[in-house]
Amino acid sequence: MKAFSRSLGPVCAVIGAQWGDEGKGKVIDLLSEQFDVIARACGGANAGHTIVVNGKKHVFRLLPSGCLHEKKEVVLGGGMVIHLQTLLEEIASLETAGVSILDRLFLYPNAHIVFEYHKEIDAVLEERRMGQKGEEIGTTRKGIGPAYMEKAARSGLRLECLRWSVQALKKELEERQRAVVQMYGVRIDLDRECLAFTNAKKLLESRVVANGPELLHRFLAEGKTILIEGAQATLLDLDQGTYPFVTSSSTTAAGALQGLGLPPRALTSCIGVAKAYCTRVGSGTFATEDESDSGNRLRERGGEYGSVTGRPRRCGWLYLPDLRYSAMINGFDCWNITKLDVLDTEETIPVGTGTTDDGKVRFENLPGWKTSTRGMTTFEKLPKEAQHFIEFIEKQTGISARLIGTGQGREEMIVK
Ligand code: GDP
Ligand code: IMO
Ligand code: MG
């Protein structure tokens, strides 16, 4: 892992190649040991990044998954939207587990605040979509869209506002009350918002830096290395994803750099994370979705239930054109193919290779290996069918799979 990490250079981004939940958290946790600074750039508590360390499960929503590694500096970037209470809870639960984070946490002042009323508006907008179009986006209802709406309308409140008095916040929210009631039928609960604000102000005001990009560039000048944890994934990107069934942030490598204020040329490597099959939560196209028993098997074996909402994830097979598309947009240097072990019981493994003129997905059925790969750490020890499966992906995408996940645990990873 050390040699592999060294090959990544000083600034590496880890980006999801499908519709999220590929296993970004696990690889971030694994790589974090070799980096000095771990940064989240975009998105909010719609993310759920799970890691399993010594059999214990941790789910991160806002903090980067690498933060269990003590002494690493942890950065929340300006492209993020941050629900204060959720952040406080995450910090508290880490402290309970004996991991202190506050003195190494750095918050960009231009990250936006997600209020409770954003979550309520999120739900109202979903109901309206259902009423008007008969279909919702299937958001996580974490207020992500409404917070980014305010950001784009240039009326959002940002972490720099933690410097305000709570009276100033209350006045600002009071002024918004009428418009919010009128537009969405949602009443801002001033007491609740002010309480979260007061708690956050106490703990976090001093962690909001004067200028985020300047901090990160100073870290770089000091010779520190930076690992960027992507959230959501390429096909959920607001610009390049399957609009309108996307999230409201820029989820690509370029978006991550923008969210952190790093120049494109600062990035020295980019790892694309893709499951050995495919899942999606929420609505929208999914060419290789499998609603038969096979899809159900993937869901059960892969534990494919949302870590944020508990919703069953839609399951299906790998679709190579999507991987090529994501690789093209992000410029992946290598793949982390995750959850290979979930396919251990499959007789044959369908892989979508393209679509015919009349819209039917073409599949290539690769032979399964019908034996456990769980916990394997060397490529050569994989059954030859599993090796062939990986090589097929490499050949079809032109990108090598340097990391292959074989289980939930931190150590269950092949480094090739
Ligand atoms: P993220 O949002 O991309 O970080 O992914 P999630 O944490 O939402 O979902 C990935 C799930 O798969 C988590 O429960 C992980 O513990 C689990 N996982 C990650 N890699 C592997 C793997 O190689 N094998 C298995 N079986 N599970 C994995
Ligand atoms: P991680 O980082 C999977 C999906 C939602 C919905 C759409 C819009 O864990 O991979 P939003 O609440 O963002 O407005 O919802 O995006 N979505 C995710 N799906 N993993 C995620 O994050 C997601 N974040 C958002 O399910 O379809
Ligand atoms: Mg997730």
Coordinates of C-alpha atoms and ligand atoms in Angstrom, one line a residue:
M1 CA 0.0 0.0 0.0
K2 CA 2.9 2.3 0.8
A3 CA 4.4 1.9 -2.7
F4 CA 1.0 2.3 -4.3
S5 CA 0.3 5.5 -2.3
R6 CA 3.7 7.0 -3.3
S7 CA 2.8 6.5 -6.9
L8 CA -0.2 8.8 -6.4
G9 CA 1.8 11.9 -5.9
P10 CA 0.9 14.7 -3.4
V11 CA -2.7 15.4 -4.4
C12 CA -5.0 12.4 -5.1
A13 CA -8.8 12.5 -5.6
V14 CA -11.0 9.4 -5.0
I15 CA -14.1 9.7 -7.1
G16 CA -17.2 7.5 -7.5
A17 CA -17.8 6.3 -11.1
Q18 CA -21.4 5.2 -10.8
W19 CA -24.4 6.5 -8.8
G20 CA -22.7 6.5 -5.4
D21 CA -22.1 4.0 -2.6
E22 CA -19.3 2.4 -4.6
G23 CA -17.1 2.1 -1.5
K24 CA -15.2 5.4 -1.5
G25 CA -15.1 5.6 2.3
K26 CA -13.2 2.3 2.6
V27 CA -10.5 3.2 0.1
I28 CA -10.1 6.7 1.7
D29 CA -9.7 5.1 5.1
L30 CA -7.1 2.8 3.7
L31 CA -5.1 5.4 1.9
S32 CA -5.4 8.0 4.6
E33 CA -2.5 6.6 6.6
Q34 CA -0.1 7.6 3.8
F35 CA -1.5 11.2 3.4
D36 CA -1.2 14.2 5.7
V37 CA -4.5 16.0 4.9
I38 CA -7.9 14.5 4.1
A39 CA -10.4 16.8 2.5
R40 CA -14.1 16.6 1.6
A41 CA -14.9 19.1 -1.2
C42 CA -18.6 18.9 -2.1
G43 CA -22.0 17.6 -1.1
G44 CA -23.3 17.3 2.4
A45 CA -25.0 14.8 4.7
N46 CA -26.5 13.1 1.7
A47 CA -23.3 11.1 1.7
G48 CA -23.0 8.0 3.8
H49 CA -19.5 6.5 3.8
T50 CA -19.1 3.3 5.6
I51 CA -15.9 1.8 6.9
V52 CA -15.3 -1.3 9.0
V53 CA -12.3 -1.3 11.3
N54 CA -11.7 -4.3 13.6
G55 CA -15.2 -5.4 12.9
K56 CA -16.7 -2.1 14.0
K57 CA -18.7 -0.1 11.6
H58 CA -18.4 3.7 11.3
V59 CA -20.6 5.8 8.9
F60 CA -19.4 9.2 8.0
R61 CA -21.7 11.9 6.6
L62 CA -19.8 15.1 6.6
L63 CA -16.4 14.3 8.0
P64 CA -14.0 12.5 5.7
S65 CA -13.7 8.8 6.2
G66 CA -10.0 9.1 7.0
C67 CA -10.5 11.0 10.2
L68 CA -10.1 7.9 12.4
H69 CA -6.4 8.2 11.7
E70 CA -5.2 10.5 14.4
K71 CA -2.9 13.4 13.6
K72 CA -4.2 13.8 10.1
E73 CA -5.5 17.3 9.2
V74 CA -9.2 17.2 8.2
V75 CA -10.7 19.8 5.9
L76 CA -14.3 20.5 4.9
G77 CA -14.2 22.4 1.7
G78 CA -16.2 25.4 0.3
G79 CA -18.2 23.3 -2.1
M80 CA -19.9 21.6 0.7
V81 CA -23.3 22.2 2.4
I82 CA -23.1 21.5 6.1
H83 CA -25.9 20.6 8.4
L84 CA -24.5 21.9 11.7
Q85 CA -26.3 19.5 14.0
T86 CA -25.1 16.5 12.0
L87 CA -21.6 17.7 12.1
L88 CA -21.7 18.3 15.8
E89 CA -23.1 14.7 16.3
E90 CA -20.4 13.2 14.2
I91 CA -17.7 15.0 16.1
A92 CA -19.3 14.0 19.4
S93 CA -19.6 10.3 18.4
L94 CA -15.9 10.3 17.4
E95 CA -14.9 11.9 20.8
T96 CA -17.0 9.2 22.5
A97 CA -15.0 6.6 20.6
G98 CA -11.8 8.3 21.9
V99 CA -10.9 10.0 18.6
S100 CA -10.3 13.7 19.1
I101 CA -10.9 15.7 16.0
L102 CA -11.6 19.4 16.8
D103 CA -8.0 20.6 17.0
R104 CA -7.2 19.2 13.5
L105 CA -10.5 20.2 11.8
F106 CA -10.4 23.1 9.3
L107 CA -13.6 24.5 7.9
Y108 CA -13.8 26.7 4.8
P109 CA -15.8 29.9 5.6
N110 CA -17.6 29.7 2.2
A111 CA -19.2 26.3 2.8
H112 CA -22.9 26.8 3.1
I113 CA -25.1 26.0 6.1
V114 CA -28.0 23.5 5.7
F115 CA -30.9 24.5 8.0
E116 CA -33.8 22.4 9.1
Y117 CA -36.1 24.4 6.8
H118 CA -34.0 23.2 3.8
K119 CA -34.8 19.7 4.7
E120 CA -38.5 20.5 4.9
I121 CA -38.4 22.3 1.6
D122 CA -36.7 19.2 0.1
A123 CA -39.6 17.1 1.2
V124 CA -42.2 19.6 -0.2
L125 CA -40.4 19.8 -3.6
E126 CA -40.4 16.0 -3.8
E127 CA -44.1 15.9 -3.0
R128 CA -44.7 18.4 -5.7
R129 CA -42.7 16.4 -8.3
M130 CA -44.8 13.4 -7.3
G131 CA -48.0 15.4 -7.8
Q132 CA -47.0 17.1 -11.0
K133 CA -44.9 14.4 -12.8
G134 CA -45.8 11.3 -10.9
E135 CA -42.2 10.7 -10.0
E136 CA -39.8 12.1 -7.4
I137 CA -36.1 12.3 -7.7
G138 CA -35.8 10.2 -4.6
T139 CA -33.6 12.6 -2.7
T140 CA -32.2 11.8 0.7
R141 CA -34.3 14.7 2.0
K142 CA -31.3 16.1 3.7
G143 CA -32.0 19.6 2.3
I144 CA -29.2 19.4 -0.2
G145 CA -31.1 20.8 -3.2
P146 CA -32.7 23.7 -1.3
A147 CA -29.3 24.7 0.2
Y148 CA -27.6 24.8 -3.2
M149 CA -30.7 26.6 -4.6
E150 CA -30.0 29.4 -2.1
K151 CA -26.3 29.3 -2.9
A152 CA -27.0 29.7 -6.6
A153 CA -29.5 32.5 -5.8
R154 CA -26.7 34.1 -3.7
S155 CA -28.8 34.3 -0.6
G156 CA -27.2 31.3 1.3
L157 CA -25.7 31.6 4.7
R158 CA -22.2 30.3 5.0
L159 CA -20.0 29.0 7.8
E160 CA -18.5 32.4 8.1
C161 CA -21.9 33.4 9.6
L162 CA -20.9 31.5 12.7
R163 CA -19.1 34.7 13.6
W164 CA -22.5 36.4 13.9
S165 CA -24.4 36.7 17.1
V166 CA -27.4 34.4 17.4
Q167 CA -29.6 37.5 17.5
A168 CA -28.3 38.5 14.0
L169 CA -29.1 35.0 12.7
K170 CA -32.6 35.1 14.2
K171 CA -33.2 38.5 12.5
E172 CA -31.9 37.1 9.2
L173 CA -34.2 34.1 9.4
E174 CA -37.2 36.2 10.5
E175 CA -36.7 38.2 7.3
R176 CA -36.9 35.1 5.2
Q177 CA -39.9 33.6 7.0
R178 CA -42.6 35.1 4.9
A179 CA -41.1 34.2 1.5
V180 CA -40.4 30.6 2.7
V181 CA -44.0 30.2 4.0
Q182 CA -45.4 31.6 0.8
M183 CA -43.3 29.6 -1.6
Y184 CA -43.2 26.3 0.2
G185 CA -45.7 26.4 3.0
V186 CA -42.8 25.7 5.3
R187 CA -42.4 27.7 8.6
I188 CA -38.8 28.2 9.8
D189 CA -38.6 27.0 13.3
L190 CA -36.5 29.9 14.6
D191 CA -35.8 28.4 18.1
R192 CA -34.6 25.1 16.7
E193 CA -32.4 26.8 14.0
C194 CA -31.0 29.2 16.6
L195 CA -30.2 26.4 19.1
A196 CA -28.2 24.4 16.5
F197 CA -26.5 27.6 15.5
T198 CA -25.6 28.5 19.1
N199 CA -24.2 25.0 19.7
A200 CA -22.2 25.1 16.5
K201 CA -20.9 28.6 17.2
K202 CA -19.5 27.5 20.6
L203 CA -17.6 24.5 19.2
L204 CA -16.9 25.4 15.6
E205 CA -16.4 29.1 15.2
S206 CA -12.7 28.9 16.0
R207 CA -12.3 26.1 13.4
V208 CA -13.5 28.3 10.5
V209 CA -10.4 29.5 8.8
A210 CA -10.0 32.9 7.2
N211 CA -9.5 31.6 3.7
G212 CA -9.8 27.9 2.7
P213 CA -7.7 27.8 -0.5
E214 CA -4.9 29.7 1.2
L215 CA -4.8 27.2 4.0
L216 CA -4.6 24.2 1.5
H217 CA -2.0 25.9 -0.6
R218 CA 0.0 26.6 2.6
F219 CA -0.2 22.9 3.5
L220 CA 1.1 22.1 0.0
A221 CA 3.9 24.5 0.3
E222 CA 4.9 22.9 3.6
G223 CA 5.3 19.6 1.6
K224 CA 2.1 18.0 2.9
T225 CA 0.1 15.5 0.8
I226 CA -3.6 15.8 0.3
L227 CA -6.2 13.1 -0.2
I228 CA -9.5 14.3 -1.6
E229 CA -12.6 12.3 -0.7
G230 CA -15.3 12.5 -3.4
A231 CA -18.9 12.3 -2.4
Q232 CA -21.8 11.1 -4.4
A233 CA -20.5 10.1 -7.9
T234 CA -20.0 11.1 -11.5
L235 CA -23.4 10.0 -12.8
L236 CA -25.1 12.1 -10.0
D237 CA -23.1 15.2 -11.1
L238 CA -25.3 18.3 -11.6
D239 CA -23.8 19.0 -15.0
Q240 CA -22.5 15.7 -16.3
G241 CA -24.8 13.2 -14.7
T242 CA -28.2 11.8 -15.5
Y243 CA -30.1 15.1 -15.1
P244 CA -32.6 15.7 -13.5
F245 CA -32.1 12.6 -11.4
V246 CA -28.9 13.9 -9.9
T247 CA -27.7 15.7 -6.8
S248 CA -27.2 19.5 -6.7
S249 CA -23.4 19.6 -6.5
S250 CA -20.4 19.0 -8.7
T251 CA -19.3 15.5 -7.9
T252 CA -16.4 15.0 -10.4
A253 CA -12.7 15.5 -9.9
A254 CA -13.0 19.0 -11.4
G255 CA -15.8 19.8 -9.0
A256 CA -13.7 18.6 -6.1
L257 CA -10.9 20.9 -7.1
Q258 CA -13.3 23.8 -7.5
G259 CA -14.8 23.1 -4.1
L260 CA -11.4 23.2 -2.5
G261 CA -9.9 26.1 -4.6
L262 CA -7.1 24.0 -6.0
P263 CA -6.0 24.5 -9.6
P264 CA -6.6 21.6 -12.0
R265 CA -2.9 21.1 -12.4
A266 CA -2.5 20.5 -8.6
L267 CA -4.1 17.0 -9.0
T268 CA -1.5 14.3 -9.4
S269 CA -3.8 11.3 -9.5
C270 CA -7.4 10.3 -9.5
I271 CA -8.8 6.9 -8.5
G272 CA -12.1 5.9 -9.9
V273 CA -14.2 3.7 -7.6
A274 CA -16.7 1.3 -9.2
K275 CA -18.5 -1.6 -7.8
A276 CA -18.1 -5.0 -9.5
Y277 CA -21.8 -4.6 -10.3
C278 CA -24.0 -1.5 -10.0
T279 CA -26.5 0.1 -7.7
R280 CA -28.6 3.2 -7.6
V281 CA -30.8 4.8 -4.9
G282 CA -33.6 7.1 -6.1
S283 CA -35.1 7.4 -9.5
G284 CA -33.6 7.7 -13.0
T285 CA -32.2 5.6 -15.8
F286 CA -30.4 2.4 -14.9
A287 CA -29.7 0.4 -18.1
T288 CA -28.5 -2.8 -16.5
E289 CA -31.0 -2.9 -13.6
D290 CA -31.9 -6.4 -12.6
E291 CA -35.3 -6.7 -10.8
S292 CA -35.2 -10.5 -10.8
D293 CA -33.9 -12.9 -8.1
S294 CA -30.4 -12.1 -9.3
G295 CA -30.8 -8.5 -8.4
N296 CA -32.2 -9.4 -5.1
R297 CA -29.2 -11.7 -4.4
L298 CA -26.9 -8.8 -5.1
R299 CA -28.8 -6.6 -2.7
E300 CA -28.7 -9.2 0.1
R301 CA -25.1 -10.3 -0.4
G302 CA -23.9 -6.8 -0.9
G303 CA -26.0 -5.3 2.0
E304 CA -27.3 -2.8 -0.5
Y305 CA -29.5 -0.7 1.7
G306 CA -28.8 3.1 1.9
S307 CA -26.6 4.1 4.8
V308 CA -28.3 7.5 5.0
T309 CA -32.0 6.5 4.4
G310 CA -32.0 2.7 4.8
R311 CA -33.8 2.5 1.4
P312 CA -33.1 -0.7 -0.5
R313 CA -30.8 0.2 -3.4
R314 CA -31.7 -0.8 -6.9
C315 CA -29.3 -3.4 -8.1
G316 CA -28.0 -4.5 -11.5
W317 CA -24.8 -5.2 -13.5
L318 CA -21.8 -3.3 -14.5
Y319 CA -22.3 -1.1 -17.5
L320 CA -19.0 -0.5 -19.3
P321 CA -20.1 2.6 -21.3
D322 CA -20.8 4.3 -18.0
L323 CA -17.4 3.4 -16.7
R324 CA -15.7 4.7 -19.8
Y325 CA -17.8 7.9 -19.6
S326 CA -16.8 8.5 -15.9
A327 CA -13.2 7.8 -16.7
M328 CA -13.3 10.2 -19.6
I329 CA -14.7 13.0 -17.5
N330 CA -12.5 12.5 -14.4
G331 CA -9.3 11.3 -16.1
F332 CA -9.0 8.2 -13.8
D333 CA -5.5 6.8 -13.5
C334 CA -6.7 3.5 -12.1
W335 CA -9.7 1.7 -10.8
N336 CA -10.7 0.6 -7.4
I337 CA -13.1 -2.2 -8.3
T338 CA -15.0 -2.9 -5.1
K339 CA -17.2 -5.7 -3.7
L340 CA -15.8 -8.4 -6.0
D341 CA -16.7 -10.9 -3.2
V342 CA -20.4 -10.1 -3.6
L343 CA -20.2 -12.0 -6.9
D344 CA -18.7 -15.1 -5.4
T345 CA -21.9 -17.2 -5.8
E346 CA -22.9 -16.2 -9.3
E347 CA -22.9 -18.9 -12.0
T348 CA -22.4 -16.3 -14.7
I349 CA -21.8 -12.6 -14.5
P350 CA -23.5 -10.3 -17.0
V351 CA -21.6 -7.2 -18.0
G352 CA -23.3 -4.5 -20.1
T353 CA -21.1 -3.7 -23.0
G354 CA -23.4 -1.3 -24.9
T355 CA -26.9 -0.7 -26.3
T356 CA -28.4 -1.7 -29.6
D357 CA -30.1 0.8 -31.9
D358 CA -33.5 -0.2 -30.5
G359 CA -32.3 0.5 -27.0
K360 CA -31.6 -3.0 -25.7
V361 CA -28.6 -3.5 -23.5
R362 CA -26.0 -5.9 -24.9
F363 CA -24.6 -8.2 -22.3
E364 CA -21.5 -10.3 -22.3
N365 CA -21.9 -13.2 -19.8
L366 CA -18.6 -13.9 -18.1
P367 CA -18.1 -17.2 -16.2
G368 CA -18.5 -17.0 -12.4
W369 CA -15.9 -18.5 -10.0
K370 CA -18.3 -20.0 -7.5
T371 CA -15.8 -19.9 -4.7
S372 CA -15.0 -17.4 -2.0
T373 CA -12.7 -14.5 -2.7
R374 CA -13.5 -12.9 0.6
G375 CA -10.6 -11.2 2.3
M376 CA -8.1 -12.1 -0.4
T377 CA -5.2 -9.7 -0.8
T378 CA -3.2 -11.0 -3.8
F379 CA -4.4 -10.9 -7.4
E380 CA -2.6 -14.1 -8.3
K381 CA -4.6 -16.0 -5.7
L382 CA -7.9 -15.1 -7.1
P383 CA -9.7 -17.8 -9.1
K384 CA -8.8 -17.5 -12.7
E385 CA -12.4 -16.5 -13.6
A386 CA -12.2 -13.6 -11.2
Q387 CA -8.9 -12.5 -12.7
H388 CA -10.5 -12.7 -16.1
F389 CA -13.4 -10.6 -14.9
I390 CA -11.1 -7.9 -13.7
E391 CA -8.9 -8.0 -16.8
F392 CA -12.0 -7.8 -19.0
I393 CA -12.9 -4.5 -17.2
E394 CA -9.4 -3.2 -17.6
K395 CA -9.3 -4.1 -21.3
Q396 CA -12.7 -2.6 -22.0
T397 CA -12.0 0.7 -20.2
G398 CA -8.2 1.0 -20.9
I399 CA -7.6 1.6 -17.2
S400 CA -5.9 -0.8 -14.8
A401 CA -7.6 -2.0 -11.6
R402 CA -4.8 -1.3 -9.1
L403 CA -7.1 -1.9 -6.1
I404 CA -9.8 -4.6 -5.8
G405 CA -12.1 -4.8 -2.8
T406 CA -12.8 -8.3 -1.4
G407 CA -14.7 -7.5 1.8
Q408 CA -15.9 -4.7 4.1
G409 CA -12.9 -4.7 6.4
R410 CA -10.0 -2.3 6.1
E411 CA -7.5 -5.1 5.2
E412 CA -9.7 -6.8 2.6
M413 CA -8.2 -5.2 -0.4
I414 CA -6.0 -6.4 -3.2
V415 CA -3.3 -3.9 -4.2
K416 CA -2.0 -4.8 -7.7
Ligands
GDP1 P1 -19.5 5.1 -0.3 O1 -20.6 6.0 -0.1 O2 -18.9 5.1 -1.7 O3 -18.4 5.3 0.7 O4 -20.0 3.7 -0.1 P2 -21.0 3.2 1.1 O5 -20.3 3.1 2.4 O6 -22.3 3.9 1.1 O7 -21.4 1.7 0.6 C1 -20.5 0.8 0.4 C2 -20.7 -0.4 1.3 O8 -20.0 -1.5 0.8 C3 -20.3 -0.2 2.7 O9 -21.2 -0.9 3.5 C4 -18.9 -0.9 2.8 O10 -18.6 -1.3 4.0 C5 -19.1 -2.0 1.8 N1 -17.9 -2.4 1.1 C6 -16.9 -1.6 0.6 N2 -16.0 -2.3 -0.1 C7 -16.4 -3.6 0.0 C8 -15.9 -4.8 -0.6 O11 -14.9 -4.9 -1.3 N3 -16.6 -5.9 -0.3 C9 -17.8 -5.9 0.4 N4 -18.4 -7.0 0.6 N5 -18.3 -4.8 1.0 C10 -17.6 -3.6 0.7
IMO2 P1 -22.3 8.7 -1.3 O1 -21.3 9.8 -1.1 C1 -25.9 7.3 -3.4 C2 -28.8 10.4 -4.7 C3 -30.1 10.3 -4.0 C4 -31.0 10.8 -5.1 C5 -30.2 11.9 -5.7 C6 -30.5 13.3 -5.2 O2 -22.7 7.9 -0.1 O3 -22.0 7.9 -2.5 P2 -30.0 14.5 -2.9 O4 -30.4 14.2 -1.5 O5 -28.5 14.6 -3.1 O6 -30.7 15.7 -3.4 O7 -30.5 13.3 -3.8 O8 -28.8 11.6 -5.4 N1 -27.6 10.5 -3.8 C7 -26.8 9.4 -3.5 N2 -26.9 8.1 -3.8 N3 -24.9 7.7 -2.6 C8 -24.8 9.0 -2.3 O9 -23.7 9.5 -1.6 C9 -25.8 10.0 -2.7 N4 -26.0 11.3 -2.5 C10 -27.1 11.6 -3.2 O10 -30.4 9.0 -3.7 O11 -31.2 9.8 -6.1
MG3 MG -22.6 6.0 0.5

